[in-house]
Tab-separated table of C-alpha atoms and ligand atoms in Angstrom:
chain	number	residue	atom	x	y	z
A	1426	MET	CA	-116.838	60.690	155.636
A	1427	LEU	CA	-116.371	59.798	151.767
A	1428	ARG	CA	-114.327	62.721	150.145
A	1429	ILE	CA	-115.583	63.028	146.492
A	1430	ALA	CA	-114.236	64.705	143.512
A	1431	VAL	CA	-116.773	65.431	140.831
A	1432	LEU	CA	-115.494	65.812	137.280
A	1433	VAL	CA	-117.383	67.676	134.883
A	1434	SER	CA	-117.201	69.327	131.186
A	1435	GLY	CA	-120.823	70.727	130.732
A	1436	GLY	CA	-124.186	71.532	132.148
A	1437	GLY	CA	-123.800	69.724	135.448
A	1438	THR	CA	-127.039	68.310	135.915
A	1439	ASN	CA	-125.851	65.175	137.319
A	1440	LEU	CA	-123.460	67.325	139.771
A	1441	GLN	CA	-126.698	68.973	140.805
A	1442	ALA	CA	-128.403	65.695	141.603
A	1443	ILE	CA	-125.328	64.859	143.792
A	1444	MET	CA	-125.241	68.333	145.509
A	1445	ASP	CA	-129.265	68.165	145.946
A	1446	GLY	CA	-128.831	64.678	147.332
A	1447	ILE	CA	-126.168	65.708	149.895
A	1448	GLU	CA	-128.055	68.898	151.063
A	1449	GLN	CA	-131.475	66.963	151.405
A	1450	GLY	CA	-130.048	63.976	153.274
A	1451	ARG	CA	-130.423	61.420	150.566
A	1452	ILE	CA	-126.914	61.068	150.340
A	1453	THR	CA	-125.077	60.744	153.764
A	1454	ASN	CA	-121.561	60.328	155.028
A	1455	ALA	CA	-119.968	61.984	151.725
A	1456	ARG	CA	-118.977	65.371	150.920
A	1457	ILE	CA	-117.813	67.020	147.595
A	1458	GLU	CA	-114.222	68.295	148.301
A	1459	THR	CA	-114.041	69.852	144.697
A	1460	VAL	CA	-115.421	70.039	141.247
A	1461	ILE	CA	-113.111	69.974	138.416
A	1462	SER	CA	-113.894	70.834	135.008
A	1463	SER	CA	-111.977	69.937	131.792
A	1464	LYS	CA	-113.056	73.223	130.480
A	1465	GLY	CA	-113.810	76.765	131.648
A	1466	GLY	CA	-116.944	78.686	131.556
A	1467	VAL	CA	-119.329	75.747	131.972
A	1468	TYR	CA	-122.581	75.792	133.923
A	1469	ALA	CA	-121.473	73.036	136.116
A	1470	LEU	CA	-118.995	75.517	137.507
A	1471	GLU	CA	-121.735	78.037	138.426
A	1472	ARG	CA	-123.511	75.246	140.133
A	1473	ALA	CA	-120.654	74.300	142.265
A	1474	ARG	CA	-119.791	77.938	143.143
A	1475	SER	CA	-123.535	78.578	144.180
A	1476	ARG	CA	-122.851	76.068	146.893
A	1477	LYS	CA	-119.569	77.480	147.729
A	1478	ILE	CA	-117.832	74.182	146.830
A	1479	LYS	CA	-114.184	74.518	145.662
A	1480	THR	CA	-113.693	74.331	141.840
A	1481	SER	CA	-110.840	74.296	139.443
A	1482	VAL	CA	-110.416	73.899	135.635
A	1483	ILE	CA	-107.854	71.483	134.635
A	1484	SER	CA	-107.865	71.299	130.838
A	1485	PRO	CA	-105.775	69.320	128.531
A	1486	ASP	CA	-105.581	72.473	126.298
A	1487	ASP	CA	-103.583	74.144	129.141
A	1488	TYR	CA	-100.715	71.553	129.132
A	1489	ASP	CA	-97.993	70.606	126.730
A	1490	GLY	CA	-99.161	67.032	126.541
A	1491	ARG	CA	-101.370	64.481	128.061
A	1492	GLU	CA	-98.389	63.481	130.585
A	1493	GLU	CA	-98.597	66.999	132.179
A	1494	PHE	CA	-102.172	67.088	132.113
A	1495	SER	CA	-102.422	63.689	133.722
A	1496	ARG	CA	-100.028	64.658	136.472
A	1497	ALA	CA	-101.821	67.731	137.215
A	1498	LEU	CA	-105.259	66.061	137.396
A	1499	LEU	CA	-103.791	63.384	139.596
A	1500	SER	CA	-101.795	65.801	142.051
A	1501	GLU	CA	-104.914	67.687	142.630
A	1502	ILE	CA	-107.144	64.727	143.411
A	1503	LYS	CA	-104.380	63.380	145.772
A	1504	ARG	CA	-103.781	66.867	147.382
A	1505	LEU	CA	-107.429	66.796	148.400
A	1506	ARG	CA	-107.218	63.091	149.688
A	1507	VAL	CA	-110.135	62.213	147.630
A	1508	ASP	CA	-111.467	58.812	148.061
A	1509	LEU	CA	-114.187	58.641	145.119
A	1510	ILE	CA	-113.834	60.253	141.719
A	1511	VAL	CA	-117.460	60.814	140.077
A	1512	LEU	CA	-117.469	61.489	136.378
A	1513	ALA	CA	-120.617	63.590	135.767
A	1514	GLY	CA	-120.881	64.565	132.085
A	1515	TYR	CA	-116.899	64.412	131.885
A	1516	LEU	CA	-115.859	64.256	128.389
A	1517	VAL	CA	-112.002	63.777	128.650
A	1518	ILE	CA	-110.415	60.115	128.654
A	1519	ILE	CA	-109.139	59.411	131.943
A	1520	PRO	CA	-105.363	59.172	132.069
A	1521	GLU	CA	-104.219	55.562	132.945
A	1522	ILE	CA	-101.981	56.607	136.015
A	1523	LEU	CA	-105.453	57.775	137.599
A	1524	ILE	CA	-107.148	54.507	136.771
A	1525	HIS	CA	-104.220	52.490	138.134
A	1526	ASP	CA	-104.073	54.668	141.461
A	1527	TYR	CA	-107.889	54.721	141.744
A	1528	ARG	CA	-108.875	51.265	140.671
A	1529	ASN	CA	-112.522	50.750	141.488
A	1530	LYS	CA	-112.772	54.219	142.787
A	1531	ILE	CA	-113.708	56.206	139.860
A	1532	ILE	CA	-117.361	56.056	138.810
A	1533	ASN	CA	-119.086	57.173	135.630
A	1534	ILE	CA	-122.700	57.793	134.669
A	1535	HIS	CA	-123.528	56.748	130.902
A	1536	PRO	CA	-126.777	57.372	129.369
A	1537	SER	CA	-127.756	53.928	128.030
A	1538	LEU	CA	-127.944	50.279	129.336
A	1539	ILE	CA	-124.417	49.263	128.803
A	1540	PRO	CA	-123.341	47.294	126.817
A	1541	ALA	CA	-125.834	48.857	124.460
A	1542	PHE	CA	-124.731	52.341	122.865
A	1543	CYS	CA	-121.597	52.846	124.484
A	1544	GLY	CA	-118.080	53.026	123.650
A	1545	PRO	CA	-116.041	55.536	121.772
A	1546	GLY	CA	-118.151	58.252	120.054
A	1547	TYR	CA	-121.239	57.476	122.216
A	1548	TYR	CA	-121.722	60.426	124.484
A	1549	GLY	CA	-124.432	63.056	125.114
A	1550	LEU	CA	-127.036	63.431	122.459
A	1551	ARG	CA	-125.476	61.045	120.129
A	1552	VAL	CA	-126.404	58.082	122.533
A	1553	HIS	CA	-129.979	58.942	122.036
A	1554	GLU	CA	-129.843	59.623	118.637
A	1555	ALA	CA	-128.516	56.113	117.964
A	1556	VAL	CA	-131.149	54.601	120.310
A	1557	LEU	CA	-133.906	56.124	118.318
A	1558	LYS	CA	-132.371	55.230	114.917
A	1559	LYS	CA	-132.233	51.571	116.073
A	1560	GLY	CA	-135.765	51.833	117.342
A	1561	VAL	CA	-135.253	50.084	120.759
A	1562	LYS	CA	-138.190	50.134	122.994
A	1563	ILE	CA	-136.326	50.529	126.419
A	1564	THR	CA	-133.143	52.409	127.036
A	1565	GLY	CA	-131.754	53.855	130.157
A	1566	ALA	CA	-128.620	54.653	132.293
A	1567	THR	CA	-125.706	52.564	133.805
A	1568	VAL	CA	-123.293	53.534	136.611
A	1569	HIS	CA	-120.094	51.840	136.203
A	1570	PHE	CA	-116.384	51.585	137.473
A	1571	VAL	CA	-113.905	53.239	134.905
A	1572	ASP	CA	-111.379	50.924	133.601
A	1573	GLU	CA	-108.958	51.467	130.739
A	1574	GLY	CA	-111.651	50.855	128.204
A	1575	THR	CA	-114.516	53.247	127.202
A	1576	ASP	CA	-117.714	52.526	129.311
A	1577	THR	CA	-116.314	48.916	129.849
A	1578	GLY	CA	-115.665	48.862	133.600
A	1579	PRO	CA	-117.852	46.754	136.079
A	1580	ILE	CA	-121.432	47.839	136.192
A	1581	ILE	CA	-122.818	49.092	139.402
A	1582	LEU	CA	-126.569	50.078	138.987
A	1583	GLN	CA	-128.650	50.535	136.033
A	1584	LYS	CA	-132.054	51.837	135.508
A	1585	ALA	CA	-134.307	51.407	132.432
A	1586	VAL	CA	-136.591	54.202	130.744
A	1587	LYS	CA	-139.220	53.688	128.049
A	1588	VAL	CA	-138.721	55.118	124.647
A	1589	TYR	CA	-141.826	56.609	122.785
A	1590	GLU	CA	-142.347	56.708	119.277
A	1591	ASP	CA	-142.466	60.500	118.967
A	1592	ASP	CA	-139.370	60.862	121.122
A	1593	THR	CA	-136.693	63.648	119.930
A	1594	PRO	CA	-132.969	62.875	121.049
A	1595	GLU	CA	-133.484	66.026	123.529
A	1596	VAL	CA	-136.752	64.764	124.927
A	1597	LEU	CA	-135.430	61.402	125.347
A	1598	GLN	CA	-131.939	62.718	126.872
A	1599	ARG	CA	-134.183	64.788	129.486
A	1600	ARG	CA	-136.331	61.597	130.414
A	1601	VAL	CA	-133.367	59.476	130.873
A	1602	MET	CA	-131.747	62.173	132.994
A	1603	GLU	CA	-134.807	62.605	135.246
A	1604	GLU	CA	-136.002	59.085	135.458
A	1605	ALA	CA	-132.513	57.235	135.599
A	1606	GLU	CA	-129.151	59.252	135.636
A	1607	TRP	CA	-130.148	61.618	138.621
A	1608	LEU	CA	-131.421	58.700	140.603
A	1609	ILE	CA	-128.669	55.987	139.990
A	1610	LEU	CA	-125.787	58.200	140.342
A	1611	PRO	CA	-126.509	59.418	143.905
A	1612	GLN	CA	-127.581	55.813	144.995
A	1613	ALA	CA	-124.064	54.612	143.694
A	1614	ILE	CA	-122.397	57.189	145.819
A	1615	GLN	CA	-124.290	56.084	148.874
A	1616	LEU	CA	-123.431	52.561	148.169
A	1617	MET	CA	-119.571	53.645	148.229
A	1618	ALA	CA	-119.978	55.716	151.157
A	1619	ASP	CA	-121.466	52.879	153.159
A	1620	ASN	CA	-118.755	50.464	151.772
A	1621	LYS	CA	-121.478	48.181	150.245
A	1622	ILE	CA	-119.763	47.306	146.971
A	1623	GLN	CA	-117.439	44.704	146.308
A	1624	VAL	CA	-115.892	43.873	142.804
A	1625	LYS	CA	-114.914	40.282	142.294
A	1626	ASN	CA	-114.011	38.805	138.708
A	1627	ASN	CA	-114.859	42.081	137.317
A	1628	LYS	CA	-118.427	42.043	138.509
A	1629	VAL	CA	-120.087	44.169	141.351
A	1630	TYR	CA	-121.632	42.658	144.406
A	1631	ILE	CA	-123.607	44.830	146.392
A	1632	SER	CA	-123.990	43.442	150.144
A	1633	GLY	CA	-127.746	43.582	151.222
A	1634	ASN	CA	-128.975	42.798	147.613
A	1635	ARG	CA	-130.873	39.579	147.197
A	1636	GLU	CA	-128.247	38.050	144.782
A	1637	SER	CA	-125.355	38.589	147.479
A	1638	ASN	CA	-127.194	36.668	150.403
B	2556	LIG	C1	-125.533	63.505	130.225
B	2556	LIG	O1	-126.157	62.757	129.304
B	2556	LIG	C2	-124.788	62.386	131.070
B	2556	LIG	O2	-125.433	61.101	130.977
B	2556	LIG	C3	-123.568	62.412	130.367
B	2556	LIG	O3	-123.189	63.552	130.051
B	2556	LIG	C4	-124.614	64.223	129.764
B	2556	LIG	C5	-124.313	65.749	130.548
B	2556	LIG	O4	-124.374	65.377	131.784
B	2556	LIG	N1	-122.470	61.711	131.150
B	2556	LIG	P1	-124.351	66.677	132.892
B	2556	LIG	O5	-125.677	67.461	132.680
B	2556	LIG	O6	-123.293	67.520	132.372
B	2556	LIG	O7	-124.258	66.015	134.315
């Protein structure tokens, strides 16, 4: 049974997709041990509590410095013997000590087709604003492992989504969530639960995929 910690900072729609996936049997052999928010009062915490999932708030603002914050986050993750850390709308930079101890065991959902529209400053609506400003016809979402960079870790899954000329950032964000994020994040968790992912030379190989035969 894969023990998961989901890290959130906001609305928690990706958390909801994971909880629904587990409840409806689309994700098997995995369990959310805890939801950790970087700030209090966010709706993601309500979503977790409604499913009786343990929640905690570990906010950088509550600690004297990044060192103490990092240690508090790492000790909670280790205390619960977490196997996989899922960043679902988490807006805090992951401490290096966590990346080091959980190499290729932290995954993130990013609302674009990396390497496009990613990196420092590209999060939430800003991503979709940049997509519309550039006028690309296809965007999408990416699940990737978290490394020391910003949105630079090995790519696990991606899904493309059409961009329409009359899209607003909000409409496009919703489509990317519905048609991509909420599908590929649960799929990536299932692949981890089934131990089907290997990383070689910073690239992901999924057993059972055509390329890996
Ligand atoms: C989404 O756009 C997601 O792609 C990004 O954070 C935003 C909010 O996600 N990672 P959620 O609704 O809090 O899951």
